[in-house]
XYZ file of C-alpha atoms in Angstrom:
403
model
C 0.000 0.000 0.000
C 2.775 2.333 0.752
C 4.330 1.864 -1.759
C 1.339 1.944 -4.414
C 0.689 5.632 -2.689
C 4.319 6.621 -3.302
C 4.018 6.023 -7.049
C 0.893 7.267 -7.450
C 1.987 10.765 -5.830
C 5.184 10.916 -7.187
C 4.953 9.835 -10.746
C 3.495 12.341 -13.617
C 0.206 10.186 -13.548
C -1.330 7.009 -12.066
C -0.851 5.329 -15.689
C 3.284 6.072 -14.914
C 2.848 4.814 -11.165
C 1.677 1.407 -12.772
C 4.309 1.307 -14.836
C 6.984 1.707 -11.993
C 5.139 -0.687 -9.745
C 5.463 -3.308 -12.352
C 8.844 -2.685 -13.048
C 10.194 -1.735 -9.559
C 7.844 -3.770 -7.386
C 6.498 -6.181 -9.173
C 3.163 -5.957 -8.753
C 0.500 -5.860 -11.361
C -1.602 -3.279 -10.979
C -3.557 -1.325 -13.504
C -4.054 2.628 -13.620
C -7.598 2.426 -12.308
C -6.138 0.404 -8.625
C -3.582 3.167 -8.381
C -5.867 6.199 -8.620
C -8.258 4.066 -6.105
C -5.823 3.225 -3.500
C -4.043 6.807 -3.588
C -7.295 8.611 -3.578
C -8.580 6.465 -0.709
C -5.226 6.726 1.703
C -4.938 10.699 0.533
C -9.116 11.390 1.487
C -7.827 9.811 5.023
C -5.109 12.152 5.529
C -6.977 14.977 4.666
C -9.599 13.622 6.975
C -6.699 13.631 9.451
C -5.657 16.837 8.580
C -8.922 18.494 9.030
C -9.286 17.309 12.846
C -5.821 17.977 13.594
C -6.666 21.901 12.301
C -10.044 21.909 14.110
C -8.700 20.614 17.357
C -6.159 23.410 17.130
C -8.904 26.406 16.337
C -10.702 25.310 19.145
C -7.762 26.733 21.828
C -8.381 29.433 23.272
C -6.655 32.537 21.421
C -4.062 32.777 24.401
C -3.118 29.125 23.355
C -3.111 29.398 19.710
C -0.627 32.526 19.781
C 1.648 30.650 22.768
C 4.637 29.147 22.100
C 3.835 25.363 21.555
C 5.082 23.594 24.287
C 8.208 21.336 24.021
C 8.782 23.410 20.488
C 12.219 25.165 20.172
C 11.436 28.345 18.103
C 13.817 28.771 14.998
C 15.874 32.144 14.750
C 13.750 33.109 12.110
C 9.968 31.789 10.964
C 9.194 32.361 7.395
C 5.920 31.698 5.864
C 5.264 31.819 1.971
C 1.938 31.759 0.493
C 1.318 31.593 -3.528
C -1.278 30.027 -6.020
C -1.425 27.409 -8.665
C -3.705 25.853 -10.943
C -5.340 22.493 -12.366
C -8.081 21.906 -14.601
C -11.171 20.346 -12.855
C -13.490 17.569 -14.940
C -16.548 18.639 -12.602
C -16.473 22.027 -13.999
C -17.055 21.387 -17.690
C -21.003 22.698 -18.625
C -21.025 24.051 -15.332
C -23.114 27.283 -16.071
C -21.940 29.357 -13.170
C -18.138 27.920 -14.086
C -16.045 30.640 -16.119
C -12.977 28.114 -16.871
C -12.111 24.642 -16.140
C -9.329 25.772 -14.654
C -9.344 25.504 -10.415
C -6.948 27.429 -8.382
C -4.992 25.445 -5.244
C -2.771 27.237 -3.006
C 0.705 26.490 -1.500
C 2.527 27.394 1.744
C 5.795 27.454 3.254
C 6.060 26.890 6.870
C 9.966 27.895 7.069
C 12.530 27.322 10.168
C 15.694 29.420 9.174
C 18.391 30.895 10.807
C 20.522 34.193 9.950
C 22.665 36.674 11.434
C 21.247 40.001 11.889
C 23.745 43.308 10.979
C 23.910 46.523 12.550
C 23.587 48.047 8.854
C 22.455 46.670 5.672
C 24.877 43.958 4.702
C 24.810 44.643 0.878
C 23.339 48.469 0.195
C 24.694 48.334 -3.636
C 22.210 46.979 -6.113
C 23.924 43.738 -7.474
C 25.404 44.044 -10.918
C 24.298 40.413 -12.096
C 20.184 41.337 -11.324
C 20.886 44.085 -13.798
C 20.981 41.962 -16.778
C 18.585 39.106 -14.956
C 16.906 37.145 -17.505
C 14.468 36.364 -14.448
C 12.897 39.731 -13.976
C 12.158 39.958 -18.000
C 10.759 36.673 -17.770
C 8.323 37.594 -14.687
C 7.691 40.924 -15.885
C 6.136 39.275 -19.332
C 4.448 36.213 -16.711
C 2.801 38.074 -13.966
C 0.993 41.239 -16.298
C -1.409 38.245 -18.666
C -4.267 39.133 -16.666
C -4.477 41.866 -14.499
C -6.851 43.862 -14.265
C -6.796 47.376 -11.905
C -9.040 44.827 -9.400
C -6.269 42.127 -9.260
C -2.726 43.715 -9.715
C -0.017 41.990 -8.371
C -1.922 38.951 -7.958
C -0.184 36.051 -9.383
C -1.222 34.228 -12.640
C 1.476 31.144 -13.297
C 3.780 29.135 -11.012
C 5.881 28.881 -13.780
C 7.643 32.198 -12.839
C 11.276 31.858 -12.791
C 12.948 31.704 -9.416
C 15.355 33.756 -8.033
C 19.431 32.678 -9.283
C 20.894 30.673 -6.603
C 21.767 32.265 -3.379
C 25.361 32.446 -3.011
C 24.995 35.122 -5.898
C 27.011 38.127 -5.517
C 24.793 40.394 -2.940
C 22.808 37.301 -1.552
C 25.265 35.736 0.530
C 23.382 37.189 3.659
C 20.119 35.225 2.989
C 19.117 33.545 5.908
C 19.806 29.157 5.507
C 17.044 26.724 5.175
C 16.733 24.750 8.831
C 13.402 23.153 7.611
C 10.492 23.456 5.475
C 6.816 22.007 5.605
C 4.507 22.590 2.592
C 0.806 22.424 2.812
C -1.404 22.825 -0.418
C -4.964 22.939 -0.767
C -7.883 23.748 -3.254
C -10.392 24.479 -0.439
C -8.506 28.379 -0.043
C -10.764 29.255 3.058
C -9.115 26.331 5.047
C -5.294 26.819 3.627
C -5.249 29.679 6.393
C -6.139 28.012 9.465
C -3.601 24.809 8.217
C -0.839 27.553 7.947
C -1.642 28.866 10.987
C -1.762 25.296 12.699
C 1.969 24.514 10.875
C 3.330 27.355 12.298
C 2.263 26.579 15.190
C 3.744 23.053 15.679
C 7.250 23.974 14.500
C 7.786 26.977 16.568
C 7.579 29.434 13.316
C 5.034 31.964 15.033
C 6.958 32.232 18.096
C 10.599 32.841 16.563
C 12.128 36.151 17.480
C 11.959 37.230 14.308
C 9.560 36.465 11.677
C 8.670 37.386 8.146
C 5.543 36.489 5.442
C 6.849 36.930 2.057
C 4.416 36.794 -0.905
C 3.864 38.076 -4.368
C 1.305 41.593 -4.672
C -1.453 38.856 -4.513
C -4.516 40.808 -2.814
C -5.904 37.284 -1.568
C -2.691 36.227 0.200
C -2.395 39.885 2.012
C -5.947 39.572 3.600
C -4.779 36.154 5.258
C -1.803 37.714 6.401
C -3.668 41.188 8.178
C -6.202 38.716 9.648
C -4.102 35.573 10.949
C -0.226 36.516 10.625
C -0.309 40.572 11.027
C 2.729 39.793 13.978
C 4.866 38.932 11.203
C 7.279 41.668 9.296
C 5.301 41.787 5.836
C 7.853 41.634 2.757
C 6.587 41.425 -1.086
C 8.767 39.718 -3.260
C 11.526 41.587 -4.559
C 11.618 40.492 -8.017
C 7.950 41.200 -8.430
C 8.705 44.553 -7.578
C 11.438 44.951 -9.878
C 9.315 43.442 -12.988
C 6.694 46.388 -12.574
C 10.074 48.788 -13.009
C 11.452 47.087 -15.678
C 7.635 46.741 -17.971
C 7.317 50.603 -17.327
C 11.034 51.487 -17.792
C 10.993 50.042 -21.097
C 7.879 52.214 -22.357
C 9.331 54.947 -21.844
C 12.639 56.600 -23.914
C 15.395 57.585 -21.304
C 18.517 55.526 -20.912
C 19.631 54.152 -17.395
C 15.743 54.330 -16.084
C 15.199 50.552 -15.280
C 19.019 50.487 -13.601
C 17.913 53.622 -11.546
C 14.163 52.565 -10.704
C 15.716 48.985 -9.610
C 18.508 50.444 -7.200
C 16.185 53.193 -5.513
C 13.961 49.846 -4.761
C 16.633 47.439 -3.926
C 17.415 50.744 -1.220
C 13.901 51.048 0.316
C 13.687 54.407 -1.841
C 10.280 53.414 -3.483
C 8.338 56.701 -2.933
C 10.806 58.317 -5.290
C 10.130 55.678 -8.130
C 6.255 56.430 -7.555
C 6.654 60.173 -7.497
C 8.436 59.517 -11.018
C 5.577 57.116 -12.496
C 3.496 59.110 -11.301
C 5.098 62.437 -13.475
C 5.152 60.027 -16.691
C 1.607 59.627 -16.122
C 0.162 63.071 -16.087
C 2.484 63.572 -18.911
C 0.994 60.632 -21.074
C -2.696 60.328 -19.583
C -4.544 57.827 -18.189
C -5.285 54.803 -19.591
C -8.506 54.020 -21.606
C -10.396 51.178 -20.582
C -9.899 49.496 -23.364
C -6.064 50.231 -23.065
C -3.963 46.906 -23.687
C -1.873 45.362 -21.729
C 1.581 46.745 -23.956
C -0.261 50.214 -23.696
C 2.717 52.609 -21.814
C -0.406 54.588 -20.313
C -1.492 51.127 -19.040
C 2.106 49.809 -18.070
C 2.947 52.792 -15.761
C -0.412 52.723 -14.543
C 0.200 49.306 -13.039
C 3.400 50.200 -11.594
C 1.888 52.876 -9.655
C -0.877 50.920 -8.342
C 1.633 48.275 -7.030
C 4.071 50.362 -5.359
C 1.479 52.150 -4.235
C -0.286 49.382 -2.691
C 2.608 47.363 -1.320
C 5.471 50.354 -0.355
C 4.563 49.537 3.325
C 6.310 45.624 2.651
C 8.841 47.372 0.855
C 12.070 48.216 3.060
C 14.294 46.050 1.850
C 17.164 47.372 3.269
C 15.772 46.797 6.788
C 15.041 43.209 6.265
C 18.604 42.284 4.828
C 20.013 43.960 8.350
C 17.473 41.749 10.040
C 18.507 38.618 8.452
C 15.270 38.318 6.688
C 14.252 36.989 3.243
C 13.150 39.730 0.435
C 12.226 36.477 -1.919
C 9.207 34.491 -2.670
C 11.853 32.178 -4.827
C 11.198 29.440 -2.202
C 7.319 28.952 -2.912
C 7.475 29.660 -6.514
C 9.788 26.432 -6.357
C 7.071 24.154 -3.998
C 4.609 25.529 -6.139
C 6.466 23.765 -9.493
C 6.664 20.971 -7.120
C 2.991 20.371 -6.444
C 2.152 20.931 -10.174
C 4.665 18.367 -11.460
C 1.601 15.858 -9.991
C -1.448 18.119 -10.459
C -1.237 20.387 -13.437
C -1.339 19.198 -17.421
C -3.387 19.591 -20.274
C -4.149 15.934 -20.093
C -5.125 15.874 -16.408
C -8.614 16.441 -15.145
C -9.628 16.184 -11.262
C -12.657 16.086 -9.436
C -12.325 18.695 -6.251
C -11.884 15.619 -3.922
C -9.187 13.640 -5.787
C -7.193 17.098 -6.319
C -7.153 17.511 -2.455
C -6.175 13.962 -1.685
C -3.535 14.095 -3.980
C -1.998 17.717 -2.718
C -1.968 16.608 0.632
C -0.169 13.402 0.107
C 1.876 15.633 -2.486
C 2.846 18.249 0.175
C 3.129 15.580 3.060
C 5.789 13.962 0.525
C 7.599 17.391 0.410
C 7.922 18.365 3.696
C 11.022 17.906 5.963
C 9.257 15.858 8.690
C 7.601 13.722 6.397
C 3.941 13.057 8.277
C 3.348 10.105 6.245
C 5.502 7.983 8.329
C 3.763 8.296 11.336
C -0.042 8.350 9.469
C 1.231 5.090 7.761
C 1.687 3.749 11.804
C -1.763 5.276 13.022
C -3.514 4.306 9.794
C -2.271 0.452 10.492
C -3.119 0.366 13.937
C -6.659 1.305 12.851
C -6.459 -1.658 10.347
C -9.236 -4.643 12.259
C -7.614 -7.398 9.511
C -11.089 -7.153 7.146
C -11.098 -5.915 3.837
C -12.837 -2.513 3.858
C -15.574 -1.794 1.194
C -17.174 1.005 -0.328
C -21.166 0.664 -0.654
C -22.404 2.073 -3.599
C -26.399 2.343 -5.192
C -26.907 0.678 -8.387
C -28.282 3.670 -10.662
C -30.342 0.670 -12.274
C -31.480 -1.574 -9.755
C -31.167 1.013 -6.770
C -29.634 -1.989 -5.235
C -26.845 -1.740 -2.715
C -23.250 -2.474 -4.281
C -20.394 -3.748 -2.265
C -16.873 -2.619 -4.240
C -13.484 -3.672 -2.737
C -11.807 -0.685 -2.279
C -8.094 -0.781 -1.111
């Protein structure tokens, strides 16, 4: 069984997990078994999952914001929220369903440890960012489909992350300790599991603690209501792809170089006060203004910078050891999709969750699933469970072996 559910949440698709199985464990098994059996063990960790969350919301307010006990807190907590997508099969002729396409969010629950300066360890603007293929590539990402409603929120996990740390002008980042991922289609829940996460590895009661997230409006309401404690930071190189789509609109040499330094410094009020002088010079935007419009591209800029300054000071968090990337959750993100999203694969809303928990439970440093695998056995009674179904024909009760 274990290892059925490890192929079947690892491999691209169940048809692949059969494959492996056959090869690697030689057992015969055909695509349909596989999606049963990982479907059935994932619905009972999310089953576990949900009480585990409940039982924690039910605390007291005093006990929820306490410092679990037995729980060293890290140096640092991080947490990292972002979105994703797969297509859903129970959405197709759906009247009230605009696409087939269902959003699922990630999070980082982060245990990381840094040393914090008396002044900002790297003030300079580093030289290789300048000519970072990874800004371009977000910048042309992140703008598909805003709208002055959404902007900033995020539209693809395929955003490139940040280069690798060690970079010139990164060396300060604070080091992975540990990670737990949690993911989630059900987006009114993915707060409270967070919140429970942090909870059990010490994250919330770290000395110091940051949430780091793209402009996503969504994401920023669950951190006011549930994680306001925490040092708010938007990601840097979303910031610095609203620069570099404006900067290129407009004819003056130098602009994106000096628009990405004053940000990388914290100096973002100047950079607005500037968009903000191209605009009255051009106009507004019409509504029907595309997305390539330079009316409409400096009209997004301001509405970002103006909206997220506040998470902004960049140069404070690199004193404070803190990270000024989302690069970490774009990354899970890529992760979770690698099993979820493809124009092949369809899900119904409870097979997506199944498989996202077992997905994230795979992912994360202290691996739950070795201790569900334990409790899940000890509630085996030696009888084959079954599934009773209603004929649609005969209305008569069915009896379907199940695992």
């Amino acid at each position: 069984m274990e290892k059925v559910v490890w192929a079947g949440t690892h491999q691209t698709s169940f048809g692949a997990a059969a494959e492996s199985l056959a090869v690697l464990a030689e057992q015969s098994l055909s695509a349909k078994q596989v999606r049963r059996i990982t479907t059935y063990i994932g619905a009972d960790r999310v089953a576990e999952r949900r009480e585990q969350v409940a039982e924690f919301t039910s605390k007291t307010l005093m006990e929820r914001t306490a410092a679990k006990p037995g729980i060293e807190p890290p140096e640092v907590g991080v947490l990292m929220l972002d979105n994703g997508t797969h297509q859903r099969r129970d959405h197709f002729g759906a009247p009230d369903k605009k696409t087939h396409w269902k959003q699922e969010t990630g999070g980082l629950a982060l245990s990381m440890t840094s040393e914090v300066h008396e002044r900002d360890p790297c003030p300079d603007f580093p030289n290789w960012l300048f000519a970072s293929d990874v800004v371009a590539e977000i910048a042309s990402l992140a703008h598909r489909r805003e709208t002055p409603e959404n902007i900033g929120d995020s539209t693809s996990e395929d955003e490139s992350p940040l280069a690798p740390q060690g970079q010139a002008g990164f060396e300060w980042t604070p080091e992975i300790v540990s990670r737990e991922i949690i993911a989630s289609t059900e987006g009114t829940e993915v707060a409270r599991h967070l919140e429970w996460i942090a909870w059990e590895h010490g994250i919330t009661s770290a000395p110091r603690q940051a949430f780091v997230a793209d402009g996503a409006s969504s994401i920023w309401a669950i951190h006011k209501k549930y994680f306001s404690q925490m040092t708010a930071i938007v990601d840097l190189m979303h910031a610095l792809s609203y620069a570099y789509r404006a900067a290129a609109v407009l004819d003056e040499e130098g602009l994106y170089r000096r628009w990405a330094t004053a940000i990388w410094q914290g100096r973002v009020r100047e950079v607005l006060e500037e968009l903000k002088t191209h605009q009255e010079r051009l106009g507004l935007p019409p509504q029907d203004a595309s997305a390539d419009d330079p009316r409409q591209r400096i009209g997004r800029a301001i509405t970002y910078y103006t909206n997220h300054q506040s998470r902004m000071n960049y140069p404070d968090y690199r004193r404070l050891g803190l990270p000024i990337t989302s690069s970490l959750m774009e990354s899970a993100i890529k992760q979770l999709s690698q099993r979820v999203k493809g124009t092949e694969k369809f899900w119904n809303q409870p097979a997506a969750e199944a498989i996202l928990q077992l997905r994230a439970d795979s992912l994360s440093d202290s691996q739950p699933l070795r201790e569900f695998w334990i409790r899940w056995q000890q509630k085996i009674t030696g009888t084959n469970r079954y599934r009773v179904r209603v004929s649609p024909k005969s209305g008569l009760a069915i009896s379907r072996y199940n695992c």
